[in-house]
Coordinates of C-alpha atoms in Angstrom, one line a residue:
X11 CA -94.6 -2.8 -35.0
X12 CA -92.9 -4.7 -32.8
X13 CA -89.5 -6.3 -33.5
X14 CA -88.8 -9.7 -31.9
X15 CA -85.4 -9.6 -30.4
X16 CA -84.0 -13.2 -30.0
X17 CA -80.9 -13.8 -27.6
X18 CA -78.3 -16.6 -28.9
X19 CA -76.3 -18.3 -26.3
X20 CA -73.6 -20.3 -27.6
X21 CA -72.3 -22.9 -25.3
X22 CA -68.3 -23.1 -25.1
X23 CA -66.8 -25.8 -26.6
X24 CA -65.4 -28.1 -24.4
X25 CA -62.3 -28.5 -26.5
X26 CA -61.1 -25.0 -25.3
X27 CA -60.7 -26.0 -21.6
X28 CA -60.7 -23.3 -18.9
X29 CA -59.1 -19.9 -19.2
X30 CA -55.9 -20.9 -17.1
X31 CA -55.4 -23.5 -19.9
X32 CA -55.5 -21.5 -22.9
X33 CA -53.6 -18.8 -21.5
X34 CA -51.3 -20.4 -19.2
X35 CA -48.9 -17.3 -18.6
X36 CA -51.7 -15.2 -17.4
X37 CA -52.1 -15.1 -13.8
X38 CA -54.6 -14.0 -11.4
X39 CA -52.1 -12.7 -8.7
X40 CA -49.4 -10.7 -9.2
X41 CA -45.7 -11.7 -9.0
X42 CA -43.7 -10.5 -6.1
X43 CA -39.8 -10.8 -6.5
X44 CA -37.7 -9.6 -2.9
X45 CA -34.8 -7.5 -3.3
X46 CA -32.5 -10.6 -2.0
X47 CA -33.9 -12.9 -4.8
X48 CA -33.1 -9.4 -7.4
X49 CA -29.4 -9.3 -5.8
X50 CA -28.8 -13.3 -6.0
X51 CA -29.8 -13.0 -10.0
X52 CA -27.5 -10.1 -10.7
X53 CA -24.6 -11.8 -8.6
X54 CA -25.0 -14.7 -11.0
X55 CA -25.4 -12.6 -14.1
X56 CA -22.3 -11.0 -13.0
X57 CA -20.4 -14.3 -12.3
X58 CA -21.4 -15.5 -15.5
X59 CA -19.9 -12.8 -17.5
X60 CA -16.7 -12.4 -15.2
X61 CA -16.1 -16.3 -16.2
X62 CA -16.9 -15.7 -19.5
X63 CA -14.3 -12.6 -19.9
X64 CA -11.8 -14.7 -17.6
X65 CA -12.2 -17.7 -20.4
X66 CA -11.6 -15.1 -23.1
X67 CA -8.7 -13.2 -21.8
X68 CA -6.6 -16.9 -20.6
X69 CA -7.5 -18.2 -24.3
X70 CA -5.8 -15.0 -25.8
X71 CA -2.6 -15.2 -23.5
X72 CA -2.2 -18.8 -24.2
X73 CA -2.4 -18.0 -28.2
X74 CA 0.2 -15.2 -27.5
X75 CA 2.8 -17.6 -25.4
X76 CA 2.3 -20.3 -27.8
X77 CA 3.0 -18.0 -30.9
X78 CA 6.1 -16.5 -29.1
X79 CA 7.3 -19.9 -27.7
X80 CA 7.3 -21.0 -31.4
X81 CA 8.7 -18.2 -32.8
X82 CA 12.1 -18.4 -30.4
X83 CA 12.3 -22.4 -30.8
X84 CA 12.3 -21.7 -34.5
X85 CA 14.7 -18.9 -34.6
X86 CA 17.0 -18.8 -31.2
X87 CA 20.1 -17.4 -32.7
X88 CA 18.0 -14.2 -33.9
X89 CA 16.1 -13.8 -30.4
X90 CA 19.5 -13.9 -28.5
X91 CA 21.2 -11.3 -30.9
X92 CA 18.6 -9.0 -30.4
X93 CA 18.0 -9.2 -26.8
X94 CA 21.8 -8.7 -26.6
X95 CA 21.5 -5.9 -28.8
X96 CA 18.7 -4.2 -26.7
X97 CA 20.8 -4.7 -23.5
X98 CA 23.7 -3.4 -24.5
X99 CA 21.8 -0.3 -26.1
X100 CA 20.6 0.3 -22.5
X101 CA 23.5 0.3 -21.2
X102 CA 25.6 2.6 -23.0
X103 CA 25.2 5.3 -20.3
X104 CA 27.3 3.2 -17.8
X105 CA 30.3 3.9 -20.1
X106 CA 29.6 7.1 -21.9
X107 CA 28.0 9.4 -19.0
X108 CA 27.6 7.5 -15.8
X109 CA 27.4 9.5 -12.3
X110 CA 25.7 8.0 -9.1
X111 CA 23.3 10.6 -7.3
X112 CA 24.0 9.9 -3.4
X113 CA 22.2 13.4 -2.0
X114 CA 18.8 12.0 -0.9
X115 CA 18.2 15.9 -1.5
X116 CA 18.7 15.2 -5.0
X117 CA 17.2 11.9 -5.2
X118 CA 13.7 13.0 -3.7
X119 CA 13.0 16.8 -3.8
X120 CA 12.4 18.3 -7.3
X121 CA 14.9 21.5 -8.1
X122 CA 11.9 23.3 -9.1
X123 CA 10.0 22.8 -6.0
X124 CA 9.1 25.7 -3.4
X125 CA 10.5 23.4 -0.5
X126 CA 13.9 23.1 -2.5
X127 CA 13.9 26.6 -3.3
X128 CA 13.3 27.6 0.6
X129 CA 16.3 25.2 1.7
X130 CA 18.4 26.6 -1.0
X131 CA 17.7 30.2 0.1
X132 CA 18.1 29.3 4.1
X133 CA 21.4 27.7 3.3
X134 CA 22.4 30.7 1.3
X135 CA 22.1 32.9 4.2
X136 CA 23.0 30.3 7.2
X137 CA 24.8 27.6 5.6
X138 CA 23.7 24.1 5.0
X139 CA 23.3 21.7 7.8
X140 CA 26.3 19.9 9.4
X141 CA 28.0 16.9 7.9
X142 CA 27.0 14.0 10.6
X143 CA 29.8 11.3 11.5
X144 CA 27.8 9.0 13.6
X145 CA 29.2 5.8 15.3
X146 CA 26.4 3.1 16.7
X147 CA 28.1 0.4 19.4
X148 CA 26.6 -2.2 20.7
X149 CA 27.9 -4.7 23.5
X150 CA 28.4 -8.2 22.3
X151 CA 27.1 -9.3 25.5
X152 CA 23.3 -8.1 25.7
X153 CA 22.8 -8.6 29.4
X154 CA 21.4 -6.2 31.9
X155 CA 22.4 -6.0 35.6
X156 CA 21.2 -4.9 39.0
X157 CA 23.2 -2.0 41.2
X158 CA 21.8 -0.3 43.8
X159 CA 22.2 3.7 43.6
X160 CA 20.8 6.9 45.6
X161 CA 17.9 8.4 43.7
X162 CA 16.1 11.4 45.4
X163 CA 17.6 10.4 49.1
X164 CA 16.0 6.9 48.4
X165 CA 18.5 3.8 47.8
X166 CA 16.9 1.7 44.8
X167 CA 18.3 -1.3 43.3
X168 CA 17.7 -0.5 39.5
X169 CA 18.5 -2.7 36.6
X170 CA 20.7 -1.5 34.2
X171 CA 21.0 -2.3 30.2
X172 CA 24.2 -3.7 28.8
X173 CA 25.2 -0.2 27.5
X174 CA 26.5 0.6 31.3
X175 CA 28.4 -2.3 31.7
X176 CA 31.8 -0.7 33.0
X177 CA 34.0 -2.5 30.8
X178 CA 31.8 -1.5 27.9
X179 CA 32.2 2.2 28.6
X180 CA 35.8 2.0 29.1
X181 CA 36.3 0.3 25.5
X182 CA 33.9 2.6 24.0
X183 CA 35.5 5.7 25.4
X184 CA 39.0 4.7 24.3
X185 CA 37.2 4.1 20.8
X186 CA 35.7 7.7 20.8
X187 CA 39.4 9.0 21.9
X188 CA 40.8 7.4 18.6
X189 CA 38.5 8.8 16.7
X190 CA 38.9 12.3 17.8
X191 CA 42.6 11.7 17.2
X192 CA 42.7 10.7 13.5
X193 CA 44.3 12.8 11.1
X194 CA 44.5 13.5 7.5
X195 CA 47.5 14.3 5.3
X196 CA 47.7 16.3 2.2
X197 CA 50.2 17.7 0.4
X198 CA 50.6 20.7 2.2
X199 CA 49.0 20.2 5.8
X200 CA 47.6 17.7 8.4
X201 CA 43.9 17.9 8.9
X202 CA 42.3 17.1 12.7
X203 CA 39.0 17.0 13.7
X204 CA 39.7 20.3 15.6
X205 CA 39.8 22.0 12.0
X206 CA 36.6 20.4 10.5
X207 CA 34.3 19.8 13.6
X208 CA 31.6 22.3 14.9
X209 CA 32.6 24.5 17.8
X210 CA 29.9 26.6 18.7
X211 CA 32.1 28.3 21.6
X212 CA 35.2 29.0 19.5
X213 CA 37.3 30.8 19.6
X214 CA 36.9 30.9 23.7
X215 CA 36.7 27.0 23.4
X216 CA 37.7 25.2 20.7
X217 CA 36.6 21.7 21.3
X218 CA 34.1 20.1 19.4
X219 CA 30.5 19.7 19.9
X220 CA 30.3 16.0 20.3
X221 CA 27.3 14.4 21.3
X222 CA 28.5 11.3 23.4
X223 CA 27.4 9.9 26.8
X224 CA 31.0 10.5 27.8
X225 CA 30.3 14.5 27.6
X226 CA 28.1 14.4 30.6
X227 CA 31.2 13.2 32.1
X228 CA 33.7 16.0 30.8
X229 CA 35.4 13.1 28.8
X230 CA 37.3 11.9 32.2
X231 CA 38.0 8.1 32.1
X232 CA 38.7 7.9 35.6
X233 CA 34.6 8.7 36.1
X234 CA 34.4 5.2 35.0
X235 CA 36.6 3.7 37.5
X236 CA 33.7 3.7 40.5
X237 CA 30.5 2.1 39.0
X238 CA 28.4 3.7 41.7
X239 CA 29.7 7.2 41.2
X240 CA 29.2 7.2 37.2
X241 CA 25.6 5.5 37.4
X242 CA 24.5 8.2 39.7
X243 CA 25.8 11.0 37.6
X244 CA 24.5 9.6 34.4
X245 CA 21.2 9.0 36.1
X246 CA 21.2 12.7 37.3
X247 CA 22.1 13.8 33.8
X248 CA 20.0 12.1 32.0
X249 CA 17.4 13.4 33.9
X250 CA 18.4 17.1 33.8
X251 CA 21.0 17.6 30.9
X252 CA 21.3 21.1 31.7
X253 CA 22.9 20.9 34.6
X254 CA 26.1 22.9 34.5
X255 CA 28.0 19.7 36.2
X256 CA 26.9 17.8 33.0
X257 CA 28.1 20.1 30.3
X258 CA 30.4 18.5 27.5
X259 CA 33.9 19.6 26.9
X260 CA 32.8 22.2 24.2
X261 CA 30.7 24.2 27.2
X262 CA 27.5 23.3 26.4
X263 CA 24.9 21.0 27.5
X264 CA 24.2 17.4 25.0
X265 CA 20.8 18.1 23.6
X266 CA 19.3 14.8 25.2
X267 CA 19.9 11.5 26.4
X268 CA 17.9 10.4 23.8
X269 CA 20.2 10.8 20.8
X270 CA 23.2 9.2 23.1
X271 CA 21.5 5.9 23.4
X272 CA 19.3 3.3 21.3
X273 CA 17.5 0.4 22.3
X274 CA 15.9 1.7 25.6
X275 CA 12.4 1.1 26.7
X276 CA 10.7 3.4 29.2
X277 CA 13.9 4.9 30.7
X278 CA 17.2 5.7 29.4
X279 CA 18.7 2.9 31.9
X280 CA 17.8 0.1 29.9
X281 CA 19.7 1.2 26.8
X282 CA 21.3 -1.2 24.4
X283 CA 23.3 0.8 22.1
X284 CA 25.3 3.8 22.4
X285 CA 25.4 6.5 19.8
X286 CA 28.3 9.1 19.2
X287 CA 27.6 11.9 16.8
X288 CA 30.0 14.5 15.9
X289 CA 29.0 17.2 13.9
X290 CA 31.0 18.9 11.2
X291 CA 30.8 21.9 9.5
X292 CA 29.4 22.1 5.8
X293 CA 29.5 24.6 3.0
X294 CA 27.4 25.3 0.1
X295 CA 30.5 25.5 -2.0
X296 CA 31.5 21.7 -2.3
X297 CA 35.2 22.7 -2.5
X298 CA 35.5 24.1 0.9
X299 CA 34.3 20.5 1.9
X300 CA 37.7 19.0 0.8
X301 CA 39.5 18.9 4.2
X302 CA 36.2 17.1 5.9
X303 CA 36.3 14.8 3.0
X304 CA 39.8 13.8 3.5
X305 CA 39.3 13.4 7.3
X306 CA 36.4 11.2 6.8
X307 CA 38.3 9.1 4.3
X308 CA 40.3 7.9 6.9

């Protein structure tokens, strides 16, 4: 028995249109988005969210300060009284228990730190660092000058800084001598610089270890009467401070011309400031520093 198979063909309705019209979101080709486009889109979203957050924060601040302004305007006396009360309570320490910390070690180093413990142990056995009395002087006329001197058997016309002017050095030397002659009087004694200063060769030499340009000249004023002579001697000593002819009155060399001068460029010859440093003996027991403090107060 044969069965007849009949094929039925349905003509699509013209009302449905083409596939692209029925499903417009379907695409035959994949959509490719570049990394640059993704970055731009991400940046736009970020900017939008940041702007929204900024607007919200601005609104909150406006609300808070508006409320505070209204409160202050309505109750000015209450606000002033409370403010004065808070300031007064915070300032009670100025009256009851106020002390000023001036020691930089106490200001910046914790008492429990290892560095602080090492320092205290060193000071206990060898003594603390010197008390430093320092004078920095600059000429009122900052003008360089030229003067010929013989350097390494060759005559050179060198430019010298204002510090090495003859009249300035004489005035600065007189000032140093006046400082060295300062005295402080107590009920029982008169304190002089030699009583408190560092004298490394004491008792053989009781002179203070003052670090000063005049130490190159053994504190002899007559050196500065001849400009050529003192300039040549300064040049020699600034290059070789260990030369015995450059030793200071305390019997030892000046550490370096770098600690005696300031404002120089490549060489010490161009210096614009003079530095005088007087080291004073220091003690762990602060009561032993009484004489030094009395002299310093002068």
